[in-house]
Coordinates of C-alpha atoms and ligand atoms in Angstrom, one line a residue:
Chain Y
M227 CA -65.7 -110.7 111.5
F228 CA -65.2 -113.3 108.7
D229 CA -68.1 -115.7 109.0
W230 CA -67.8 -119.1 107.3
F231 CA -71.5 -119.6 107.1
E232 CA -72.0 -116.2 105.6
W233 CA -69.3 -116.9 103.0
E234 CA -71.0 -120.1 102.0
F235 CA -74.4 -118.5 101.9
T236 CA -73.1 -115.7 99.6
L237 CA -71.4 -118.3 97.4
S238 CA -74.6 -120.2 96.9
L239 CA -76.5 -117.0 96.2
L240 CA -73.9 -116.2 93.6
T241 CA -74.0 -119.6 92.0
N242 CA -77.7 -119.5 91.7
G243 CA -77.6 -116.0 90.4
V244 CA -75.1 -117.0 87.6
L245 CA -77.3 -120.0 86.6
I246 CA -80.5 -118.0 86.6
G247 CA -78.7 -115.1 85.0
L248 CA -77.7 -117.3 82.0
M249 CA -81.2 -118.4 81.7
Y250 CA -82.3 -114.8 81.5
A251 CA -79.7 -114.3 78.9
L252 CA -81.2 -117.0 76.8
I253 CA -84.5 -115.2 76.7
A254 CA -82.8 -111.8 76.2
L255 CA -81.0 -113.4 73.2
G256 CA -84.3 -113.8 71.4
F257 CA -85.0 -110.1 71.9
V258 CA -81.5 -109.1 70.8
L259 CA -81.7 -111.2 67.6
V260 CA -84.8 -109.3 66.5
Y261 CA -83.5 -105.9 67.5
K262 CA -80.1 -106.5 65.8
A263 CA -81.7 -107.3 62.4
T264 CA -84.9 -105.3 62.3
D265 CA -84.5 -102.5 64.9
A266 CA -87.8 -103.5 66.3
I267 CA -88.3 -103.9 70.0
N268 CA -90.2 -107.1 70.6
F269 CA -92.6 -106.6 73.5
A270 CA -93.9 -110.1 73.1
Q271 CA -90.7 -112.0 73.9
G272 CA -92.1 -113.3 77.2
E273 CA -95.3 -114.4 75.3
F274 CA -93.1 -116.3 72.8
V275 CA -91.6 -118.2 75.7
M276 CA -95.0 -118.9 77.2
L277 CA -96.3 -120.1 73.8
A278 CA -93.3 -122.4 73.4
A279 CA -93.8 -123.8 76.9
F280 CA -97.5 -124.6 76.1
F281 CA -96.4 -126.4 73.0
G282 CA -93.9 -128.4 74.9
A283 CA -96.3 -129.2 77.8
V284 CA -99.1 -130.3 75.4
M285 CA -96.7 -132.5 73.5
L286 CA -95.5 -134.2 76.7
L287 CA -98.7 -134.5 78.6
S288 CA -101.6 -134.7 76.2
A289 CA -99.8 -136.3 73.2
G290 CA -97.5 -138.4 75.5
A291 CA -94.5 -137.8 73.3
P292 CA -91.0 -138.6 74.5
F293 CA -89.1 -135.6 75.8
W294 CA -86.8 -135.1 72.8
V295 CA -89.6 -135.3 70.4
A296 CA -91.5 -132.7 72.3
V297 CA -88.4 -130.4 72.1
L298 CA -88.1 -130.9 68.4
V299 CA -91.8 -130.3 67.8
T300 CA -91.6 -127.1 70.0
L301 CA -88.6 -126.0 67.9
A302 CA -90.4 -126.6 64.7
G303 CA -93.6 -125.0 65.9
M304 CA -91.7 -121.8 67.1
I305 CA -89.7 -121.5 63.9
A306 CA -93.0 -121.7 61.9
F307 CA -94.5 -119.2 64.2
G308 CA -91.6 -116.8 63.7
F309 CA -91.7 -117.0 59.9
G310 CA -95.5 -116.8 59.9
L311 CA -95.6 -113.8 62.2
E312 CA -93.1 -111.9 60.0
R313 CA -95.0 -112.7 56.9
V314 CA -98.5 -111.9 58.1
V315 CA -98.0 -109.2 60.6
L316 CA -94.6 -107.5 60.3
R317 CA -93.8 -107.5 56.6
P318 CA -96.8 -105.3 55.7
L319 CA -95.3 -102.8 58.2
I320 CA -91.9 -102.6 56.4
G321 CA -91.1 -99.0 55.6
R322 CA -93.5 -97.7 58.3
P323 CA -92.2 -95.9 61.3
I324 CA -90.6 -98.4 63.7
V325 CA -93.2 -97.5 66.4
S326 CA -95.9 -99.3 64.4
V327 CA -93.9 -102.5 64.7
I328 CA -93.5 -102.0 68.4
M329 CA -97.2 -101.4 68.8
A330 CA -97.9 -104.5 66.8
T331 CA -95.7 -106.6 69.1
I332 CA -97.5 -105.1 72.2
G333 CA -100.8 -106.0 70.6
L334 CA -99.5 -109.5 69.8
A335 CA -98.4 -110.0 73.4
A336 CA -101.9 -109.2 74.6
V337 CA -103.5 -111.5 72.0
L338 CA -101.2 -114.4 72.9
R339 CA -101.8 -114.0 76.6
G340 CA -105.5 -114.0 76.0
V341 CA -105.7 -116.8 73.5
A342 CA -103.3 -119.3 75.0
P343 CA -105.5 -120.2 78.0
L344 CA -108.5 -120.5 75.7
V345 CA -106.7 -122.9 73.4
F346 CA -104.6 -124.8 76.0
G347 CA -106.7 -124.4 79.1
A348 CA -106.1 -122.3 82.2
E349 CA -104.5 -124.9 84.5
T350 CA -100.9 -124.9 85.3
R351 CA -99.0 -127.7 83.6
S352 CA -95.6 -129.1 84.2
I353 CA -92.8 -130.0 81.9
V354 CA -90.7 -132.8 83.3
M355 CA -87.2 -133.1 82.0
P356 CA -85.7 -136.6 81.9
V357 CA -83.3 -135.9 84.7
E358 CA -83.0 -136.5 88.4
D359 CA -85.0 -133.9 90.4
A360 CA -82.7 -134.0 93.5
P361 CA -80.2 -131.2 93.7
I362 CA -76.6 -131.8 92.9
I363 CA -74.6 -131.3 96.0
W364 CA -71.1 -129.9 95.4
G365 CA -69.2 -128.8 98.4
P366 CA -71.3 -126.2 100.1
L367 CA -73.5 -125.7 97.1
F368 CA -76.9 -127.1 96.2
I369 CA -77.5 -126.9 92.4
S370 CA -80.7 -127.5 90.7
P371 CA -80.2 -129.9 87.7
I372 CA -82.9 -127.9 85.7
Q373 CA -81.0 -124.7 86.3
L374 CA -77.8 -126.3 85.3
I375 CA -79.3 -127.6 82.0
G376 CA -80.9 -124.2 81.4
A377 CA -77.6 -122.5 81.9
G378 CA -75.8 -125.0 79.7
V379 CA -78.3 -124.6 76.9
A380 CA -78.0 -120.8 77.2
V381 CA -74.2 -120.9 77.0
M382 CA -74.4 -123.1 73.9
F383 CA -76.8 -120.9 72.1
L384 CA -75.1 -117.6 73.1
A385 CA -71.8 -119.0 71.7
A386 CA -73.5 -120.3 68.5
F387 CA -75.1 -117.0 67.7
T388 CA -72.0 -115.0 68.6
W389 CA -70.1 -117.1 66.0
F390 CA -73.0 -116.7 63.5
F391 CA -72.9 -112.9 63.7
L392 CA -69.1 -112.5 63.7
K393 CA -68.0 -115.2 61.3
S394 CA -70.7 -116.4 59.0
R395 CA -71.6 -114.6 55.7
M396 CA -75.3 -114.7 56.7
G397 CA -74.6 -113.2 60.0
I398 CA -72.6 -110.4 58.5
A399 CA -75.4 -109.8 56.0
M400 CA -77.9 -109.6 58.8
R401 CA -75.8 -107.0 60.6
A402 CA -75.6 -105.1 57.3
V403 CA -79.4 -105.2 57.1
A404 CA -79.6 -103.8 60.7
D405 CA -77.0 -101.1 59.8
N406 CA -78.7 -99.8 56.7
Q407 CA -81.7 -101.5 55.0
Q408 CA -81.6 -99.6 51.8
V409 CA -77.9 -100.0 51.2
A410 CA -78.1 -103.7 52.2
M411 CA -80.8 -104.1 49.6
A412 CA -78.5 -102.4 47.0
M413 CA -75.8 -104.9 47.8
G414 CA -78.0 -107.7 46.7
I415 CA -79.2 -108.7 50.2
N416 CA -82.8 -109.9 50.3
V417 CA -83.8 -107.8 53.3
E418 CA -87.2 -109.4 53.9
R419 CA -85.7 -112.8 54.0
Y420 CA -83.3 -111.7 56.7
F421 CA -86.1 -110.2 58.7
A422 CA -88.0 -113.5 58.6
L423 CA -84.8 -115.3 59.6
A424 CA -84.4 -113.1 62.6
W425 CA -87.9 -113.8 63.8
A426 CA -87.4 -117.5 63.2
M427 CA -84.2 -117.4 65.3
A428 CA -86.1 -115.6 68.0
G429 CA -88.5 -118.6 67.8
V430 CA -85.7 -121.1 68.2
V431 CA -84.4 -119.3 71.3
S432 CA -87.9 -119.0 72.8
A433 CA -88.6 -122.7 72.2
L434 CA -85.6 -123.7 74.3
G435 CA -86.3 -120.9 76.8
G436 CA -89.9 -122.1 77.1
I437 CA -88.8 -125.7 77.8
V438 CA -86.3 -124.8 80.5
W439 CA -88.3 -122.0 82.1
G440 CA -91.5 -124.0 81.9
S441 CA -89.9 -126.9 83.7
L442 CA -88.6 -124.5 86.4
L443 CA -91.7 -122.5 86.9
G444 CA -94.6 -124.5 85.6
V445 CA -96.5 -123.7 82.4
D446 CA -99.4 -121.2 82.5
V447 CA -100.1 -117.7 81.3
H448 CA -97.9 -116.3 84.1
L449 CA -94.8 -117.6 82.4
A450 CA -95.1 -114.7 80.0
L451 CA -93.9 -112.4 82.9
I452 CA -90.4 -113.7 82.4
G453 CA -90.4 -111.4 79.4
L454 CA -90.4 -108.4 81.7
K455 CA -87.0 -109.4 83.0
V456 CA -85.6 -109.1 79.5
F457 CA -85.8 -105.3 79.7
P458 CA -83.4 -104.7 82.6
V459 CA -81.1 -107.3 81.1
V460 CA -80.9 -105.7 77.6
I461 CA -81.0 -102.1 78.9
L462 CA -77.9 -103.0 81.0
G463 CA -76.1 -105.0 78.4
G464 CA -77.1 -103.1 75.3
L465 CA -80.1 -103.8 73.0
D466 CA -78.1 -105.1 70.2
S467 CA -75.3 -107.0 71.9
I468 CA -75.1 -110.8 72.5
V469 CA -72.2 -110.3 74.9
G470 CA -74.3 -107.6 76.5
A471 CA -77.2 -110.1 77.0
I472 CA -74.8 -112.5 78.8
V473 CA -73.3 -109.8 81.0
G474 CA -76.7 -108.1 81.6
G475 CA -78.3 -111.5 82.4
L476 CA -75.5 -112.4 84.9
I477 CA -75.7 -109.0 86.6
I478 CA -79.5 -109.2 87.0
G479 CA -79.3 -112.8 88.1
I480 CA -76.7 -112.2 90.7
V481 CA -78.1 -108.9 91.9
E482 CA -81.6 -110.3 92.4
N483 CA -80.4 -113.3 94.3
I484 CA -78.1 -111.3 96.6
A485 CA -80.9 -108.8 97.2
A486 CA -83.3 -111.6 98.0
G487 CA -80.7 -113.3 100.3
Y488 CA -79.7 -110.2 102.2
L489 CA -82.4 -107.6 101.9
D490 CA -85.5 -109.7 102.0
P491 CA -85.0 -110.7 105.7
V492 CA -84.6 -107.0 106.5
V493 CA -87.5 -105.5 104.6
G494 CA -89.7 -108.5 104.6
G495 CA -89.4 -109.8 101.0
G496 CA -90.1 -108.8 97.4
T497 CA -86.7 -107.2 96.6
K498 CA -86.1 -109.8 93.9
D499 CA -89.0 -108.3 91.9
F500 CA -87.8 -104.7 91.9
A501 CA -84.0 -104.8 92.3
P502 CA -83.5 -105.4 88.5
Y503 CA -85.5 -102.4 87.7
V504 CA -83.7 -100.1 90.1
L505 CA -80.6 -101.2 88.3
M506 CA -82.2 -100.6 84.9
I507 CA -83.2 -97.0 85.8
I508 CA -79.7 -96.3 87.0
A509 CA -78.3 -97.8 83.8
L510 CA -80.6 -95.6 81.7
M511 CA -79.2 -92.6 83.5
V512 CA -75.5 -93.3 83.2
R513 CA -75.2 -95.4 80.1
P514 CA -78.3 -95.4 77.9
Y515 CA -76.9 -97.5 75.1
G516 CA -75.9 -100.3 77.6
I517 CA -72.5 -101.7 78.6
F518 CA -71.9 -103.2 75.1
G519 CA -74.5 -101.5 73.0
K520 CA -73.4 -99.6 69.9
R521 CA -73.2 -95.8 70.3
Q522 CA -74.5 -93.9 67.4
I523 CA -71.5 -93.0 65.4
E524 CA -71.6 -89.3 64.8
R525 CA -69.0 -88.9 62.1
V526 CA -70.1 -89.0 58.5
Chain O
M254 CA -75.7 -102.4 27.8
L255 CA -78.2 -100.2 29.6
T256 CA -81.1 -98.5 27.9
I257 CA -83.6 -96.3 29.7
N258 CA -86.7 -95.5 27.7
N259 CA -88.7 -92.5 28.7
I260 CA -89.2 -93.4 32.4
E261 CA -91.3 -91.5 34.9
V262 CA -90.7 -91.8 38.6
V263 CA -93.2 -90.9 41.2
Y264 CA -92.6 -90.7 45.0
D265 CA -95.4 -91.3 47.4
G266 CA -97.8 -91.8 44.6
V267 CA -98.0 -88.1 43.8
I268 CA -94.6 -86.4 43.5
L269 CA -93.5 -86.7 39.9
V270 CA -89.7 -86.4 39.9
L271 CA -88.6 -87.9 36.6
K272 CA -90.7 -86.7 33.7
G273 CA -89.6 -88.9 30.8
V274 CA -85.9 -89.7 31.0
S275 CA -84.2 -91.6 28.3
L276 CA -80.5 -92.5 28.2
E277 CA -78.2 -95.1 27.0
V278 CA -75.0 -96.5 28.5
R279 CA -72.7 -98.4 26.0
D280 CA -70.8 -101.4 26.9
G281 CA -67.3 -100.6 28.3
S282 CA -67.9 -96.9 28.3
I283 CA -68.1 -94.3 31.0
T284 CA -71.2 -92.2 30.8
T285 CA -71.8 -89.2 33.0
L286 CA -75.0 -87.7 34.1
L287 CA -74.7 -84.1 35.1
G288 CA -77.2 -81.6 36.5
A289 CA -77.9 -79.2 39.3
N290 CA -79.2 -80.1 42.8
G291 CA -82.6 -81.7 42.7
A292 CA -82.5 -82.4 39.0
G293 CA -83.2 -86.1 39.5
K294 CA -79.9 -87.7 39.0
T295 CA -79.9 -89.9 42.2
T296 CA -83.5 -90.8 41.5
T297 CA -82.4 -92.1 38.0
L298 CA -79.8 -94.3 39.5
K299 CA -82.1 -95.6 42.2
A300 CA -84.7 -96.4 39.5
I301 CA -82.0 -98.5 37.8
S302 CA -80.9 -100.3 40.9
G303 CA -84.3 -101.0 42.1
V304 CA -84.1 -99.4 45.6
L305 CA -86.8 -96.8 45.0
R306 CA -89.3 -99.0 46.6
A307 CA -87.6 -98.6 50.0
E308 CA -88.6 -94.8 49.8
R309 CA -92.0 -95.4 48.4
G310 CA -90.9 -94.4 44.9
E311 CA -92.0 -96.2 41.7
V312 CA -91.3 -96.3 38.0
T313 CA -94.7 -95.5 36.6
K314 CA -93.9 -95.3 32.9
G315 CA -91.3 -96.4 30.5
S316 CA -88.9 -99.2 30.8
I317 CA -85.3 -100.0 31.8
E318 CA -83.5 -102.6 29.8
L319 CA -80.2 -104.4 30.6
D320 CA -78.8 -106.1 27.5
G321 CA -82.3 -106.2 26.1
K322 CA -83.9 -107.6 29.2
R323 CA -86.4 -105.5 31.2
I324 CA -85.3 -105.1 34.8
D325 CA -87.5 -102.3 36.0
R326 CA -89.9 -104.7 37.8
F327 CA -87.1 -106.6 39.4
A328 CA -86.3 -106.6 43.2
A329 CA -83.1 -104.8 44.1
Y330 CA -81.3 -108.1 45.0
D331 CA -82.1 -109.5 41.7
I332 CA -80.7 -106.5 39.9
V333 CA -77.4 -107.0 41.7
S334 CA -77.4 -110.6 40.7
H335 CA -77.8 -109.4 37.1
G336 CA -74.6 -107.4 37.5
V337 CA -75.7 -103.9 38.2
V338 CA -74.6 -102.2 41.5
Q339 CA -75.0 -98.7 42.8
V340 CA -72.6 -96.8 45.0
F341 CA -74.7 -94.3 46.9
E342 CA -74.2 -90.6 47.3
G343 CA -72.6 -89.8 50.6
R344 CA -70.8 -93.1 50.8
R345 CA -73.1 -94.8 53.3
V346 CA -70.8 -97.6 54.4
F347 CA -72.1 -100.0 57.0
V348 CA -70.8 -98.0 59.9
N349 CA -71.0 -100.7 62.6
L350 CA -69.2 -103.3 60.5
T351 CA -65.4 -103.5 60.0
V352 CA -63.9 -102.7 56.6
E353 CA -63.6 -106.4 55.8
E354 CA -67.1 -107.2 56.9
N355 CA -68.4 -104.4 54.6
L356 CA -66.7 -106.1 51.7
V357 CA -68.1 -109.5 52.7
A358 CA -71.6 -108.0 52.8
G359 CA -70.9 -106.4 49.3
G360 CA -70.1 -109.9 48.0
H361 CA -73.4 -111.3 49.2
V362 CA -74.6 -112.4 45.7
V363 CA -71.3 -114.2 45.0
P364 CA -72.1 -117.9 45.6
N365 CA -68.8 -119.3 46.9
L366 CA -66.4 -118.3 49.5
P367 CA -63.1 -118.6 47.5
K368 CA -64.6 -116.1 45.1
V369 CA -65.4 -113.7 47.9
R370 CA -61.9 -114.0 49.2
A371 CA -60.5 -113.3 45.7
G372 CA -62.9 -110.3 45.5
I373 CA -61.5 -109.0 48.7
E374 CA -58.0 -109.2 47.4
R375 CA -59.0 -107.5 44.2
V376 CA -60.4 -104.6 46.2
Y377 CA -57.3 -104.4 48.3
S378 CA -55.1 -104.3 45.3
Y379 CA -57.0 -101.2 44.0
F380 CA -57.2 -99.6 47.5
P381 CA -54.2 -100.7 49.6
R382 CA -55.3 -98.3 52.3
L383 CA -58.4 -100.4 53.0
K384 CA -56.1 -103.4 53.6
E385 CA -54.3 -101.5 56.3
R386 CA -57.6 -100.7 58.0
R387 CA -59.3 -104.1 57.3
Q388 CA -60.3 -104.7 61.0
Q389 CA -61.3 -101.1 61.7
Q390 CA -64.9 -100.2 62.2
A391 CA -66.0 -98.4 58.9
G392 CA -67.8 -95.5 60.8
Y393 CA -64.4 -94.3 62.0
L394 CA -62.7 -94.1 58.6
S395 CA -62.0 -90.8 56.9
G396 CA -64.3 -89.6 54.2
G397 CA -61.9 -90.6 51.5
E398 CA -61.5 -94.0 52.9
Q399 CA -65.2 -94.4 53.2
Q400 CA -65.6 -93.5 49.6
M401 CA -63.0 -96.1 48.6
L402 CA -64.8 -98.7 50.8
A403 CA -68.1 -97.9 49.2
I404 CA -66.6 -98.4 45.7
G405 CA -64.7 -101.5 46.8
R406 CA -67.8 -102.9 48.4
A407 CA -69.7 -102.4 45.1
L408 CA -67.0 -104.1 43.2
M409 CA -67.4 -107.2 45.5
S410 CA -70.6 -108.2 43.7
D411 CA -68.6 -108.6 40.5
P412 CA -70.8 -106.2 38.5
K413 CA -70.8 -105.5 34.8
L414 CA -72.2 -102.0 35.4
I415 CA -71.4 -99.7 38.3
L416 CA -73.6 -96.7 39.1
L417 CA -71.5 -94.1 40.9
D418 CA -73.4 -91.3 42.7
E419 CA -71.1 -88.2 43.2
P420 CA -68.0 -90.0 44.3
S421 CA -66.2 -86.6 44.5
L422 CA -68.5 -85.2 47.1
G423 CA -66.6 -83.6 49.9
L424 CA -63.2 -85.0 49.0
A425 CA -59.9 -83.1 48.3
P426 CA -59.1 -82.7 44.6
M427 CA -56.1 -85.0 44.8
L428 CA -58.1 -87.8 46.3
V429 CA -60.8 -87.2 43.6
E430 CA -58.1 -87.5 41.0
E431 CA -57.0 -90.8 42.5
I432 CA -60.4 -92.3 42.7
F433 CA -61.3 -91.2 39.2
G434 CA -58.1 -92.9 38.0
I435 CA -59.2 -96.1 39.6
V436 CA -62.6 -95.8 38.0
R437 CA -60.8 -95.5 34.6
Q438 CA -58.9 -98.7 35.5
F439 CA -62.1 -100.5 36.2
V440 CA -63.1 -99.8 32.6
T441 CA -59.8 -100.5 30.9
K442 CA -58.6 -103.4 33.1
E443 CA -61.8 -105.0 34.4
K444 CA -64.0 -104.3 31.4
L445 CA -66.6 -102.7 33.6
T446 CA -69.1 -100.1 32.4
V447 CA -69.7 -97.0 34.5
L448 CA -72.6 -94.6 34.8
L449 CA -71.2 -91.6 36.8
V450 CA -73.4 -88.9 38.4
E451 CA -71.4 -85.8 39.2
Q452 CA -71.6 -82.2 40.2
N453 CA -68.0 -81.7 39.4
A454 CA -68.7 -81.4 35.6
A455 CA -65.1 -80.6 34.6
M456 CA -63.6 -83.7 36.0
A457 CA -66.6 -85.9 35.0
L458 CA -66.3 -84.8 31.4
D459 CA -62.6 -85.4 31.4
L460 CA -63.2 -89.0 32.5
A461 CA -66.3 -89.8 30.5
D462 CA -66.9 -90.8 26.9
H463 CA -70.4 -89.6 26.8
G464 CA -72.5 -87.2 28.8
Y465 CA -76.1 -86.2 29.6
V466 CA -77.3 -83.1 31.3
M467 CA -80.4 -83.2 33.4
E468 CA -82.6 -80.4 34.6
N469 CA -85.8 -80.6 36.5
G470 CA -86.5 -84.3 35.8
R471 CA -85.7 -84.2 32.1
I472 CA -82.6 -84.8 29.9
V473 CA -81.9 -81.4 28.3
L474 CA -78.6 -82.0 26.7
E475 CA -76.7 -85.0 25.4
G476 CA -73.4 -85.7 23.5
A477 CA -69.9 -86.9 23.4
A478 CA -67.9 -85.7 26.4
A479 CA -65.6 -83.8 24.2
T480 CA -68.4 -82.0 22.5
L481 CA -70.1 -81.2 25.8
R482 CA -66.8 -79.7 27.2
E483 CA -66.9 -77.2 24.3
N484 CA -70.6 -76.4 24.8
S485 CA -70.9 -72.8 25.9
D486 CA -73.7 -73.4 28.3
I487 CA -71.9 -76.1 30.0
K488 CA -68.7 -74.0 30.1
E489 CA -70.5 -71.1 31.6
F490 CA -72.8 -72.8 34.0
Y491 CA -70.9 -76.0 35.1
L492 CA -67.3 -75.2 34.4
G493 CA -67.5 -71.6 35.5
L494 CA -65.7 -70.3 32.4
N495 CA -66.9 -67.5 30.2
E496 CA -66.6 -67.4 26.4
G497 CA -62.9 -66.6 26.5
G498 CA -62.2 -69.6 28.7
V499 CA -61.6 -67.4 31.7
R500 CA -62.8 -68.7 35.0
K501 CA -65.8 -66.8 36.2
S502 CA -67.5 -66.7 39.5
Y503 CA -70.5 -69.1 39.9
R504 CA -72.6 -66.2 41.0
D505 CA -72.3 -64.5 37.7
S506 CA -73.8 -67.2 35.6
K507 CA -77.5 -66.5 34.9
R508 CA -79.0 -69.8 35.7
Y509 CA -82.6 -69.0 34.8
R510 CA -81.6 -68.0 31.3
R511 CA -79.5 -71.1 30.8
R512 CA -82.2 -73.5 32.0
K513 CA -84.7 -71.8 29.7
R514 CA -82.6 -72.3 26.7
W515 CA -82.0 -76.0 27.4
L516 CA -85.6 -76.7 27.9
S517 CA -86.7 -75.0 24.6
Ligands
ATP873 N1 -87.9 -90.1 48.8 C1 -88.3 -89.0 48.2 N2 -89.6 -88.6 48.4 C2 -90.0 -87.5 47.8 N3 -89.3 -86.7 47.0 C3 -88.0 -87.1 46.8 C4 -87.5 -88.2 47.4 N4 -86.1 -88.3 47.0 C5 -85.9 -87.3 46.2 N5 -87.1 -86.5 46.0 C6 -87.2 -85.3 45.2 O1 -86.9 -85.6 43.9 C7 -86.1 -84.6 43.3 C8 -84.8 -85.1 42.7 O2 -84.0 -85.6 43.8 P1 -82.6 -86.3 43.4 O3 -82.1 -86.8 44.7 O4 -82.9 -87.4 42.4 O5 -81.8 -85.2 42.9 P2 -80.2 -85.1 42.5 O6 -80.2 -84.7 41.1 O7 -79.6 -86.3 42.9 O8 -79.8 -83.9 43.4 P3 -78.3 -83.7 44.2 O9 -77.4 -83.2 43.2 O10 -78.7 -82.7 45.2 O11 -78.0 -85.0 44.8 C9 -85.9 -83.5 44.4 O12 -86.8 -82.5 44.2 C10 -86.2 -84.2 45.6 O13 -86.8 -83.4 46.6
MG874 MG1 -78.2 -86.8 44.2

């Protein structure tokens, strides 16, 4: 029963799933950074990506900037946005129940989705990367250059942030803040500054996510929907784990591609959109803290 | 070194917990602050270390001076930079970090890496058991090891003054003995100054040079540790001994009467 064509088909679905999965992981990383440091669930992660893509597209199309300049400006803009947001909206909420921060991010998401088209216009724009459009053909595989770049950027940043949290003094301090704010404060750590840093880092990740996803899907308000994919990814991998974001991203990317390849022809399409959430619900039932998430340590 | 002048502390804008506390900690000494549950000992330490704000507490009156400089308006991280560090009651290590990462976090205010490394080695020399467990997640250490880590982590900031909140809590007597011995070495070998909050009055007064007793948000008794050890109220209420020096059950001491006498 071994079918050569089927095997090639599966392999190409897998490859695609891995690349897309890494790109999901990049977005999920922004979410994880904020959760790790501040315990806040950022419901506006998708909107961050959308905003960054708008920055990038406007720089490229309206301002006519070279690609690398557009990337740098987007990065700078999103870092400023992260710091500003922490200062203006989130800092006044320090010490309040965490649910107020969550509500604030939900509100922020709605505001960004509403205001972005007003400021930037409603039409769909494109971000064109300075690379060949034609797919790279490698044996039986057709690989999109944009996806390859997206996955490459994702791997780079996932590795960089993993190093940051495990090895750098700042990264360790940030984990200390996440572990216990009051004690971190008593150890001489400026907790507010680390909160701001976490949001700025989410800005950096969103800037790159916005550029790669924007060039893949086009830039308009619908790009924010990418944020919804973050939830199955981080629920699977663990809200506070970078490795979890990678693994969760890969699983979701692969599952949705396989589902689309094999189930869509049977049921008539659409499985890609709900397969990740089925997986998420199962994950919540069997392992609510995720594959790599920290379990609450009971011992005192 | 540290002078507290008549401070009041209010939580949530209305709950008055410290009602005019004054105390002094001399350079190179061990001073102990004793008192029953809820007396305000922990609140006093938090006022000094500046972490009250995290629980919506505030010093509303009086002043806290470190070597003549007012620190009661400083942010907590600034106070650590000035050489004052608090070890919290109940240990409160960073449970998700390894032992060594806890120490690195404790050395946050130390500017350069070689100094942090030297600091870690200094902690390991006092607590060799931590070195054996250096890569272990701190949440899985035993209670005694966590207490050592909490003290070692505080030492990492290279302080002048350590505020210790009930280090004996929940530990076996032998371990308490060991930890108190190390605290004594901090003073003799490292020239540190210690403010020790304790429920275990007998051990605290053995270790300390000077003591204060707190009741209900006020200092009610003060003196050299040796004098306090001989004080009949302390003997009966905290040390559980009656006039003849015979151990007495805690239940027998008439707490209300004692408190009344201290306050008058
Ligand atoms: N964050 C807070 N908000 C409101 N009240 C508080 C807060 N922290 C402490 N208190 C109150 O202040 C009083 C003194 O508390 P504190 O913790 O300073 O006592 P303590 O002497 O350390 O007691 P223990 O020996 O039990 O540790 C208590 O009545 C307590 O209920
Ligand atoms: Mg206390």
